[in-house]
PDB file of C-alpha atoms in Angstrom:
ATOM      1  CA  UNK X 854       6.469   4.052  17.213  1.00  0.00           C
ATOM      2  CA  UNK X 855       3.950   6.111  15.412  1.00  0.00           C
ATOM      3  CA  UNK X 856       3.378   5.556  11.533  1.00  0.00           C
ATOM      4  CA  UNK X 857       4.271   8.812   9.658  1.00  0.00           C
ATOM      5  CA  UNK X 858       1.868  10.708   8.380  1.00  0.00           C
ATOM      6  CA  UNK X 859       1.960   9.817   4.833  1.00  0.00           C
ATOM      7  CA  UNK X 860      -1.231   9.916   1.887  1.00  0.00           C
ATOM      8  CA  UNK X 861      -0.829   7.124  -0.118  1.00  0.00           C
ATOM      9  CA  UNK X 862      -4.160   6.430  -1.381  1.00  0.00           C
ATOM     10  CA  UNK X 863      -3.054  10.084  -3.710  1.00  0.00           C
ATOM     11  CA  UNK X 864      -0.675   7.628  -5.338  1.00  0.00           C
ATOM     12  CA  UNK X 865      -0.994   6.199  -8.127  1.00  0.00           C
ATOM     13  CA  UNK X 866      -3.266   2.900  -8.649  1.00  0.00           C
ATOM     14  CA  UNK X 867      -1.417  -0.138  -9.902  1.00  0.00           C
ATOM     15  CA  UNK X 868      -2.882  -3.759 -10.802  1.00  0.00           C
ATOM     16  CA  UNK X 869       0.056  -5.788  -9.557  1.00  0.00           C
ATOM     17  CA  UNK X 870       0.076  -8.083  -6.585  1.00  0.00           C
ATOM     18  CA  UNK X 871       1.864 -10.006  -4.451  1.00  0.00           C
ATOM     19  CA  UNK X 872      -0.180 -12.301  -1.695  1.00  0.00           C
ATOM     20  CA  UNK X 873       1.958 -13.689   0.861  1.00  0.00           C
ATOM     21  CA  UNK X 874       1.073 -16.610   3.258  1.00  0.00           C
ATOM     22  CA  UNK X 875       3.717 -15.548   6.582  1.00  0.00           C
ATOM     23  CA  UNK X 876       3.470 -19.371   8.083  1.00  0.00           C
ATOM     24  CA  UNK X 877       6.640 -19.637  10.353  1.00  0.00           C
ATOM     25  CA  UNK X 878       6.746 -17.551  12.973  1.00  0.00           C
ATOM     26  CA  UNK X 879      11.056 -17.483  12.520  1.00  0.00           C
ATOM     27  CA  UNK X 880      13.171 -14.398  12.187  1.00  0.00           C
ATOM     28  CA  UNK X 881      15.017 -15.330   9.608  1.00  0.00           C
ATOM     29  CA  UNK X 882      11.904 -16.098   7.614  1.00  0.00           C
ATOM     30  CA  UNK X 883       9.830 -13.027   8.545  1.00  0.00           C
ATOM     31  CA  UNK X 884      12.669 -10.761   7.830  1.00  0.00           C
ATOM     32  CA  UNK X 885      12.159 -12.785   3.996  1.00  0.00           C
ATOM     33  CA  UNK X 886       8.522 -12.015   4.287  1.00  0.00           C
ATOM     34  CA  UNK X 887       8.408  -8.234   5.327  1.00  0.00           C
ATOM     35  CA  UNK X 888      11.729  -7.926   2.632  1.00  0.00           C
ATOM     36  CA  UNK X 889       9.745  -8.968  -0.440  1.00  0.00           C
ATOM     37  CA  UNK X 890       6.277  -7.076   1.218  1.00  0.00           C
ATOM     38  CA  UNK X 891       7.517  -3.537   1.498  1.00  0.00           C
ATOM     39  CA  UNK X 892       9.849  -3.932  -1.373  1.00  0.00           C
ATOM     40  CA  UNK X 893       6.387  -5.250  -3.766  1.00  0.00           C
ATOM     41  CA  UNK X 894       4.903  -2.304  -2.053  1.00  0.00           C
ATOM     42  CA  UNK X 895       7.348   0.436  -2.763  1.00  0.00           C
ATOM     43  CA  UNK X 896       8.062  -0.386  -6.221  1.00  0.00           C
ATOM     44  CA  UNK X 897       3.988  -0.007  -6.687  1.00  0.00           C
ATOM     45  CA  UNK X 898       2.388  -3.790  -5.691  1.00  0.00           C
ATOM     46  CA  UNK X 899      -0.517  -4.063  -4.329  1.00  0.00           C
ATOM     47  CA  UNK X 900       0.751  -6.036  -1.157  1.00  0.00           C
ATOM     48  CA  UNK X 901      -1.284  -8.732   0.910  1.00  0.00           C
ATOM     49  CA  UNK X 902      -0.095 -10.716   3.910  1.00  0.00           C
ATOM     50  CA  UNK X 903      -2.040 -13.573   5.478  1.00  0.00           C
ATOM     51  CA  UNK X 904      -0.296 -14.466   8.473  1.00  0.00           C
ATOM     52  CA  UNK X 905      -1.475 -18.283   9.617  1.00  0.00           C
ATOM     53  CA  UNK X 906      -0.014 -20.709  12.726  1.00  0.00           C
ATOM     54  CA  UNK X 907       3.016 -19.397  13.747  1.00  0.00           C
ATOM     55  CA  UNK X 908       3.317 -16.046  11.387  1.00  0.00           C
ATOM     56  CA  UNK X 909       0.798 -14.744  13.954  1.00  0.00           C
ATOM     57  CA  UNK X 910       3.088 -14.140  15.984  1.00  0.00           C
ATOM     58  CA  UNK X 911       4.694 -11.225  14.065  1.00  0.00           C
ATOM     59  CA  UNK X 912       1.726  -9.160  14.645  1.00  0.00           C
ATOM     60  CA  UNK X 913       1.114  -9.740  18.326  1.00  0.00           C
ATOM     61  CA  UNK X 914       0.400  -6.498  20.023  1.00  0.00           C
ATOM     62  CA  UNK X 915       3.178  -7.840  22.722  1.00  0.00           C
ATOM     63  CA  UNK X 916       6.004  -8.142  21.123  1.00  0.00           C
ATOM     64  CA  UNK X 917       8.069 -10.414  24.022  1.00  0.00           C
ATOM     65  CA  UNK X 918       6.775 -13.535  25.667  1.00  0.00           C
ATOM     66  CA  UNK X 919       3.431 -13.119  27.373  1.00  0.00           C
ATOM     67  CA  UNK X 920       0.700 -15.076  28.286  1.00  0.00           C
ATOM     68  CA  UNK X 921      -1.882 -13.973  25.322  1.00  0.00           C
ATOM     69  CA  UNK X 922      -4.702 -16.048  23.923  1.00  0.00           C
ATOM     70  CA  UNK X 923      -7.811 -17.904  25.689  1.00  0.00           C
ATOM     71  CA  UNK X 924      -7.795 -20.645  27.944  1.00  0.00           C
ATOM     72  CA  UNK X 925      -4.543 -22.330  30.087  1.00  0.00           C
ATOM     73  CA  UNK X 926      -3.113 -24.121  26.993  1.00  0.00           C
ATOM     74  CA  UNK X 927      -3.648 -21.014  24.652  1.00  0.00           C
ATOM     75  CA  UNK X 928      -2.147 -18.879  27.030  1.00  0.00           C
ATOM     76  CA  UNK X 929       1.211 -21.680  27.704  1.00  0.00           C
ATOM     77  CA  UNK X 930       1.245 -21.584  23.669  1.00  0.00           C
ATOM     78  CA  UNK X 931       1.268 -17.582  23.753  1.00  0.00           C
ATOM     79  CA  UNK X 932       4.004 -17.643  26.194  1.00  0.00           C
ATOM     80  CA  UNK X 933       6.381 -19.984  24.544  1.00  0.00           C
ATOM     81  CA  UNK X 934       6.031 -18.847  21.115  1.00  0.00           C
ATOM     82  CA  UNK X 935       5.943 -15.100  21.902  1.00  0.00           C
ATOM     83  CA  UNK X 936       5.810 -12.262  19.725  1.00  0.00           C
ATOM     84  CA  UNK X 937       8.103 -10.216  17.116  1.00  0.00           C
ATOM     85  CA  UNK X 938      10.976  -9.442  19.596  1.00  0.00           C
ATOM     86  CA  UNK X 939      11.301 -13.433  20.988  1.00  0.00           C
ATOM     87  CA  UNK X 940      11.272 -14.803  17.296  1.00  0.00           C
ATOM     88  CA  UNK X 941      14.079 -17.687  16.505  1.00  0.00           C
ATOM     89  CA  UNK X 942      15.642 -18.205  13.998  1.00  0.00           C
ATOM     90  CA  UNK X 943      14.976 -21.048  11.927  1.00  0.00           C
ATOM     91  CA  UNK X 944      18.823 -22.499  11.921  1.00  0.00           C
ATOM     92  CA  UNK X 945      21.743 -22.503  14.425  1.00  0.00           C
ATOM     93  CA  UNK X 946      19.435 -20.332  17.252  1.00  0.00           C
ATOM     94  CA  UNK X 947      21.849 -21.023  20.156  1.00  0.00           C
ATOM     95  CA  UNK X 948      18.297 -20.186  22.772  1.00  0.00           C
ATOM     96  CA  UNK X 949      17.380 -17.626  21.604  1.00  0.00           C
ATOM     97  CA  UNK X 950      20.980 -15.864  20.810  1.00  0.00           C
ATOM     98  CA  UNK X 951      21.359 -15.989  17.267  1.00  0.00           C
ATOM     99  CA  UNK X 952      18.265 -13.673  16.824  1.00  0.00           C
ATOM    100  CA  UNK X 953      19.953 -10.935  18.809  1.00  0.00           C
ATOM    101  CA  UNK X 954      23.346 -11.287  16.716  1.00  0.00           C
ATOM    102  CA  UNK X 955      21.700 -10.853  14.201  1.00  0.00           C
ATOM    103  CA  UNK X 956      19.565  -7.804  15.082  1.00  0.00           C
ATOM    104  CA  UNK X 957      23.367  -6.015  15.778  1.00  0.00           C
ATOM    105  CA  UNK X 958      24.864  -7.391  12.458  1.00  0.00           C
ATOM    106  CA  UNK X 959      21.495  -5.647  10.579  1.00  0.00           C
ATOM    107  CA  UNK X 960      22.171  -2.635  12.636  1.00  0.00           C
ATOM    108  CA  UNK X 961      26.052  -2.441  11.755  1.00  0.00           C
ATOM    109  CA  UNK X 962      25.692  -3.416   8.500  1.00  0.00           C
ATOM    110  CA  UNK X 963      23.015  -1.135   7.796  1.00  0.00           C
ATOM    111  CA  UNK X 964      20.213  -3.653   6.588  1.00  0.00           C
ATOM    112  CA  UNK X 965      16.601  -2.790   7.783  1.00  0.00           C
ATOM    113  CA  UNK X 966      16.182  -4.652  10.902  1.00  0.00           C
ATOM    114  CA  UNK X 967      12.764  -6.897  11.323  1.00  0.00           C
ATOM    115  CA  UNK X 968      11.254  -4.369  13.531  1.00  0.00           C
ATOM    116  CA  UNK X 969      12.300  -1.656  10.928  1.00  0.00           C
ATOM    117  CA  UNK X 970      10.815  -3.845   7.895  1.00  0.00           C
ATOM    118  CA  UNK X 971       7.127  -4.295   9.971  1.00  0.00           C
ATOM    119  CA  UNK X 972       7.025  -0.301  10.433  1.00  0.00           C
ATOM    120  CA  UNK X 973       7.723   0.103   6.736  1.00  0.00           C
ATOM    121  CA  UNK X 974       5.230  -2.424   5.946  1.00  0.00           C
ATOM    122  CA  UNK X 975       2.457  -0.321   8.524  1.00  0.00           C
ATOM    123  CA  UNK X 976       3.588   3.186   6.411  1.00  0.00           C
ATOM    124  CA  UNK X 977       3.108   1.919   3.016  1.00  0.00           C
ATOM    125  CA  UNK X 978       0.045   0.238   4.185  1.00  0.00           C
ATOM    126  CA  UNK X 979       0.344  -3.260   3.384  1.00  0.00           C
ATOM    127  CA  UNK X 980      -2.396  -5.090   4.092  1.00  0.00           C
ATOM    128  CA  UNK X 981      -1.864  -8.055   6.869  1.00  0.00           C
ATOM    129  CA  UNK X 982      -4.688 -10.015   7.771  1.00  0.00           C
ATOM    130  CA  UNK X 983      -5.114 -13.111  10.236  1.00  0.00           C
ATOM    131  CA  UNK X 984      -6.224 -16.362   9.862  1.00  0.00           C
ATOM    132  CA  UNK X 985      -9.033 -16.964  11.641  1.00  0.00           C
ATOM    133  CA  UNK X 986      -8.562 -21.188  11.917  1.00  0.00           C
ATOM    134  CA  UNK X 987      -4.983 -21.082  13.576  1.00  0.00           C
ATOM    135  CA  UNK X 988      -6.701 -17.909  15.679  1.00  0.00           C
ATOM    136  CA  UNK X 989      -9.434 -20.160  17.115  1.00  0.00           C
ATOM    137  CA  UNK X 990      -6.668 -22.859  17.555  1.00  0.00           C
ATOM    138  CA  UNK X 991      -4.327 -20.481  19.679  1.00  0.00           C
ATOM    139  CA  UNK X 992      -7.185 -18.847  21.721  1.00  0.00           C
ATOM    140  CA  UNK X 993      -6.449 -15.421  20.011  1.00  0.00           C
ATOM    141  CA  UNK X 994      -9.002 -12.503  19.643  1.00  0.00           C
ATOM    142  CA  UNK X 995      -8.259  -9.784  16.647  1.00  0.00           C
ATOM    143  CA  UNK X 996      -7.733  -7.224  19.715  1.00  0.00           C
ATOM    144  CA  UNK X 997      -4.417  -9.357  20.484  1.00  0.00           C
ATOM    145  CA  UNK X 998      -2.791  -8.123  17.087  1.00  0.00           C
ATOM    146  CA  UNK X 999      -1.331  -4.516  16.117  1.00  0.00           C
ATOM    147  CA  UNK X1000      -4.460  -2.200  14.933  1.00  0.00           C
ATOM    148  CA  UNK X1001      -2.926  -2.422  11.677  1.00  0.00           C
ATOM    149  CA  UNK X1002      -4.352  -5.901  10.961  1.00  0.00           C
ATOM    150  CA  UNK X1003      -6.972  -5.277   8.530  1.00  0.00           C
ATOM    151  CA  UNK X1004      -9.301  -8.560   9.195  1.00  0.00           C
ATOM    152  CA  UNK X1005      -9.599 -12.063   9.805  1.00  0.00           C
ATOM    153  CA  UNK X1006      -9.877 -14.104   6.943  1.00  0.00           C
ATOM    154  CA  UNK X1007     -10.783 -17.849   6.010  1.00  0.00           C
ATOM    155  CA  UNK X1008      -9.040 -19.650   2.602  1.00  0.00           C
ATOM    156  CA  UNK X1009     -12.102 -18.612   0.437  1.00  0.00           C
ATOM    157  CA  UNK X1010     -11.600 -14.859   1.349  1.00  0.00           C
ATOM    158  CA  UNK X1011      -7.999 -15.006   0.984  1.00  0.00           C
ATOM    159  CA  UNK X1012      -7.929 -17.357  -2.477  1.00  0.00           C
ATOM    160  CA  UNK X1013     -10.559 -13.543  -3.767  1.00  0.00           C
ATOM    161  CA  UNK X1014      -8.273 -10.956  -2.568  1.00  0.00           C
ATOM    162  CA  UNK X1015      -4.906 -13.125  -3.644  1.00  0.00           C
ATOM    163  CA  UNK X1016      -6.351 -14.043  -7.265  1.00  0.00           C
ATOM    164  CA  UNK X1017      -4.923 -12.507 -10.032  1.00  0.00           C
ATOM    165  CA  UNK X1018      -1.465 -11.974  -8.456  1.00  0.00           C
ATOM    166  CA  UNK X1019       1.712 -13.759  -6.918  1.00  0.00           C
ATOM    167  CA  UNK X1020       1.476 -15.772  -3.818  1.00  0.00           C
ATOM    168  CA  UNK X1021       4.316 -17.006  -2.052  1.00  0.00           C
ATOM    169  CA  UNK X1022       4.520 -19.342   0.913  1.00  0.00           C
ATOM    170  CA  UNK X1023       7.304 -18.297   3.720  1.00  0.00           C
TER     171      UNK X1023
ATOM    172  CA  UNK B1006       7.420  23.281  -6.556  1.00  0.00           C
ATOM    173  CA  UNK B1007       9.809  22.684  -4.132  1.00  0.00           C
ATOM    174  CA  UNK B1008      13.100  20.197  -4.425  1.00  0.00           C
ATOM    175  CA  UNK B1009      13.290  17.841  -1.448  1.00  0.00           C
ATOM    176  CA  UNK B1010      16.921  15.624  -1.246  1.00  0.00           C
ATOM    177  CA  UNK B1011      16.982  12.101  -0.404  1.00  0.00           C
ATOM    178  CA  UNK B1012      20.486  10.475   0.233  1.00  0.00           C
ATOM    179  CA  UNK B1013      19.977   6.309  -0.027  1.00  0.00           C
ATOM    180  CA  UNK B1014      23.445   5.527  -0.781  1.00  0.00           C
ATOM    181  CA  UNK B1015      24.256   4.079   2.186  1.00  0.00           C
ATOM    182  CA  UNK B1016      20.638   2.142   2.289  1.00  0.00           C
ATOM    183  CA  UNK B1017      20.018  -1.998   1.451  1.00  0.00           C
ATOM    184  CA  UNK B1018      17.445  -3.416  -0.322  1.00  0.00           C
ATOM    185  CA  UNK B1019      14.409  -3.101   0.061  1.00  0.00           C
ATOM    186  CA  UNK B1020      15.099   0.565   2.421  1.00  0.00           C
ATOM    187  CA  UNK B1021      16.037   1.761  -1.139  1.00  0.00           C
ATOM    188  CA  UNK B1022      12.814   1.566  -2.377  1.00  0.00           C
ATOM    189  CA  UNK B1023      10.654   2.009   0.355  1.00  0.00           C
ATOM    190  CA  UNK B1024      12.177   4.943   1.599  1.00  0.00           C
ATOM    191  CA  UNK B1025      11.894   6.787  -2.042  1.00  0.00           C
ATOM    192  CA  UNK B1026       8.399   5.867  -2.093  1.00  0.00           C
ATOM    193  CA  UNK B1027       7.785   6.932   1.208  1.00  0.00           C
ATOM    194  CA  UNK B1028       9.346  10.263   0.868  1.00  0.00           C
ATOM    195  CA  UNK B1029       7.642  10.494  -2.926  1.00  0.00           C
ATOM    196  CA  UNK B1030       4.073   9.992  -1.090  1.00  0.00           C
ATOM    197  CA  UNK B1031       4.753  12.542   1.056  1.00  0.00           C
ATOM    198  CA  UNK B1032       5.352  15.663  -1.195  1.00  0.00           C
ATOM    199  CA  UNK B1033       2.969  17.633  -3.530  1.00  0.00           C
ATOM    200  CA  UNK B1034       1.983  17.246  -7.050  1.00  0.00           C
ATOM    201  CA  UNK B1035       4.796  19.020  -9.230  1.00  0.00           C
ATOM    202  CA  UNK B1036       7.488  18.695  -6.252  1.00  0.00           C
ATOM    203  CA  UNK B1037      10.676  17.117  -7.022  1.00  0.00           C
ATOM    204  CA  UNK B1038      12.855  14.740  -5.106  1.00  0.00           C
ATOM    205  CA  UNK B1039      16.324  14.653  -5.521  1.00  0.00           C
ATOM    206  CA  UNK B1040      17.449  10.756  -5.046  1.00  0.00           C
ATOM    207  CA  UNK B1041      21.342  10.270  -4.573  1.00  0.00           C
ATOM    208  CA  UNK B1042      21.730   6.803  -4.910  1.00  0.00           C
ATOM    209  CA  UNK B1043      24.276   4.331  -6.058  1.00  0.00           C
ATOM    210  CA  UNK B1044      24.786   1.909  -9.293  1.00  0.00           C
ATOM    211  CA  UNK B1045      23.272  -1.558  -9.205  1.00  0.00           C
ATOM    212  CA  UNK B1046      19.752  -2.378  -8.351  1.00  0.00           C
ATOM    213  CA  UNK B1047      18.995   1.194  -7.103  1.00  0.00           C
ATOM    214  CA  UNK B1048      19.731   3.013  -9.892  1.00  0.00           C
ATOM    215  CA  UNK B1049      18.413   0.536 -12.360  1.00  0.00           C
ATOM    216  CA  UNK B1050      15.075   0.403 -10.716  1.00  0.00           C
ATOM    217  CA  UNK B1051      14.576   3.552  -8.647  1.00  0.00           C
ATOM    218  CA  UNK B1052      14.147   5.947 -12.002  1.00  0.00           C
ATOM    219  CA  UNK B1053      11.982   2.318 -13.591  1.00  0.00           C
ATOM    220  CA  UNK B1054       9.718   1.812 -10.719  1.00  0.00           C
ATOM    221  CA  UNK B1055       9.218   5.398 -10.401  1.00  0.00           C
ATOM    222  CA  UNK B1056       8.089   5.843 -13.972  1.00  0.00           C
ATOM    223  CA  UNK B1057       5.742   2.862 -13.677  1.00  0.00           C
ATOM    224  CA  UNK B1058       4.004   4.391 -11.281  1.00  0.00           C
ATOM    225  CA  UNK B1059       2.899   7.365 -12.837  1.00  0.00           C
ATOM    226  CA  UNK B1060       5.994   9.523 -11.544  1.00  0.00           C
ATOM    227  CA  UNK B1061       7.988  12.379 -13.554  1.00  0.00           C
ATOM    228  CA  UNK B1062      11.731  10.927 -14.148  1.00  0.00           C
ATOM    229  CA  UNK B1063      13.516  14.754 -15.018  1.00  0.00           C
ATOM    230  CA  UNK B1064      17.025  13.684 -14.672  1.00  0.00           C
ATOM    231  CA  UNK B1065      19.414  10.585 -14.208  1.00  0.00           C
ATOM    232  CA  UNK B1066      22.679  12.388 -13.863  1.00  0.00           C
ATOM    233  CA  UNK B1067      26.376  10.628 -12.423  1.00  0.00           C
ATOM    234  CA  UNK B1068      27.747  12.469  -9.773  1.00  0.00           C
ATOM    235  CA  UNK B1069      31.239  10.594  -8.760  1.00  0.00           C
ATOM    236  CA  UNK B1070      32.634   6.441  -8.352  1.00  0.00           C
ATOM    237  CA  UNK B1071      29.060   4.688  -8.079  1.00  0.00           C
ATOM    238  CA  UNK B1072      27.175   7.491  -6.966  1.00  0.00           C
ATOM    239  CA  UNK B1073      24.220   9.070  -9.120  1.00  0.00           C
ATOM    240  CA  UNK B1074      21.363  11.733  -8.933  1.00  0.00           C
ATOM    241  CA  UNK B1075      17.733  11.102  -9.913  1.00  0.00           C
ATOM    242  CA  UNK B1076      15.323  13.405 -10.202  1.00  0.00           C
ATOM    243  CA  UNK B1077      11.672  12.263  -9.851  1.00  0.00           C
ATOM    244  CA  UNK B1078       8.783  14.802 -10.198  1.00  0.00           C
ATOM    245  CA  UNK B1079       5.214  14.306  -8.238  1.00  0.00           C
TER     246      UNK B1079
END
């Protein structure tokens, strides 16, 4: 799904921040991490996401389980952990059911769903950037993550662009 | 200026938000949305976080039960 068109650099500039590390790569905790990111964002944060280990899987470009990354361990890592749509969740996952439950009870009870929260997060152009340690770890390239990833980063980059603001560890 | 309606009563947190900011970034300077929201969070924070970012707050009014009107100018 295509990002509306939307200006936002015409709105106004604000001096808050939030920084968020996105470590676990479970539903339950990315739907916490993309929550307090494009909430931050629309109430006027300046909003930073550094996904590390298994957060990186929230912005593969394949969202289900696929063999992405370099090498034949990389790619057997790729394929277990998978991508957005084949996130667990962190308690009570039942193989892999509980994250579909709870995509319907989202739906029905009209609460953004994860998928919904990550496009909100591309239109109010959050800024998400990898981490290029667990990347070289995993056998990922920045052309295995959504275009919206803004760069790969090391601590030193991410302790400048994080200073002066909130970070929170998910 | 134009007037552009935006119903989040029936939205969550954060959809509140985002979709009012999404909606505000998408008009023109001096248009005005019309937010119907309800009491709680949204209507304590829509017209505040608004404001705080530079927008126009014209009008909090009460419509009926929980439900309000906001209007925010670009």
């Amino acid at each position: 799904m295509e990002a509306p068109d939307v200006d936002l650099g015409k709105l106004p500039i604000t001096q808050k921040k939030l920084s968020l590390i996105s470590f676990s790569g479970d539903f339950d905790k990315l739907v916490a991490t993309f929550t307090l990111a494009t909430g931050a964002a629309a109430v006027g944060y300046e909003v930073n996401i550094f996904f590390t280990f298994w957060g990186l899987d929230a912005i593969k470009k394949k969202q289900g389980r696929a063999f992405v990354g370099k090498g034949f361990l990389g790619k057997l890592f790729g394929f277990f952990t998978g991508g957005l749509r084949s996130a667990p969740v962190s308690r009570l996952n039942f193989l892999g059911l509980s994250p579909k439950i709870f995509r319907y009870l989202m739906r029905k009870k009209n609460v953004a769903t994860l998928e919904e929260l990550v496009e909100a997060a591309k239109t109010l152009e959050i800024n998400m950037y990898a981490c290029e340690m667990a990347m070289h770890i995993l056998g990922l390239e920045k052309s295995d993550f959504i275009h919206e990833v803004k760069g790969v980063l090391g601590v030193a980059t991410f302790l400048e662009i994080s200073e002066g603001g909130r970070t929170i560890f998910i | 200026m134009a007037i552009f309606k935006l119903d989040i009563t029936q939205e969550h947190c954060p959809m509140t938000f985002v979709k009012t900011k999404i909606q505000l970034s998408k008009l023109n300077p001096g248009d005005v949305l019309e937010v119907w929201l309800t009491e709680g969070e949204p209507l304590e924070n829509v017209p505040k976080s608004s404001r705080e970012q530079g927008f126009n707050v014209l009008e909090v009014s009460h419509i009926e039960g929980a439900i309000h009107k906001v209007l925010i100018q670009k």
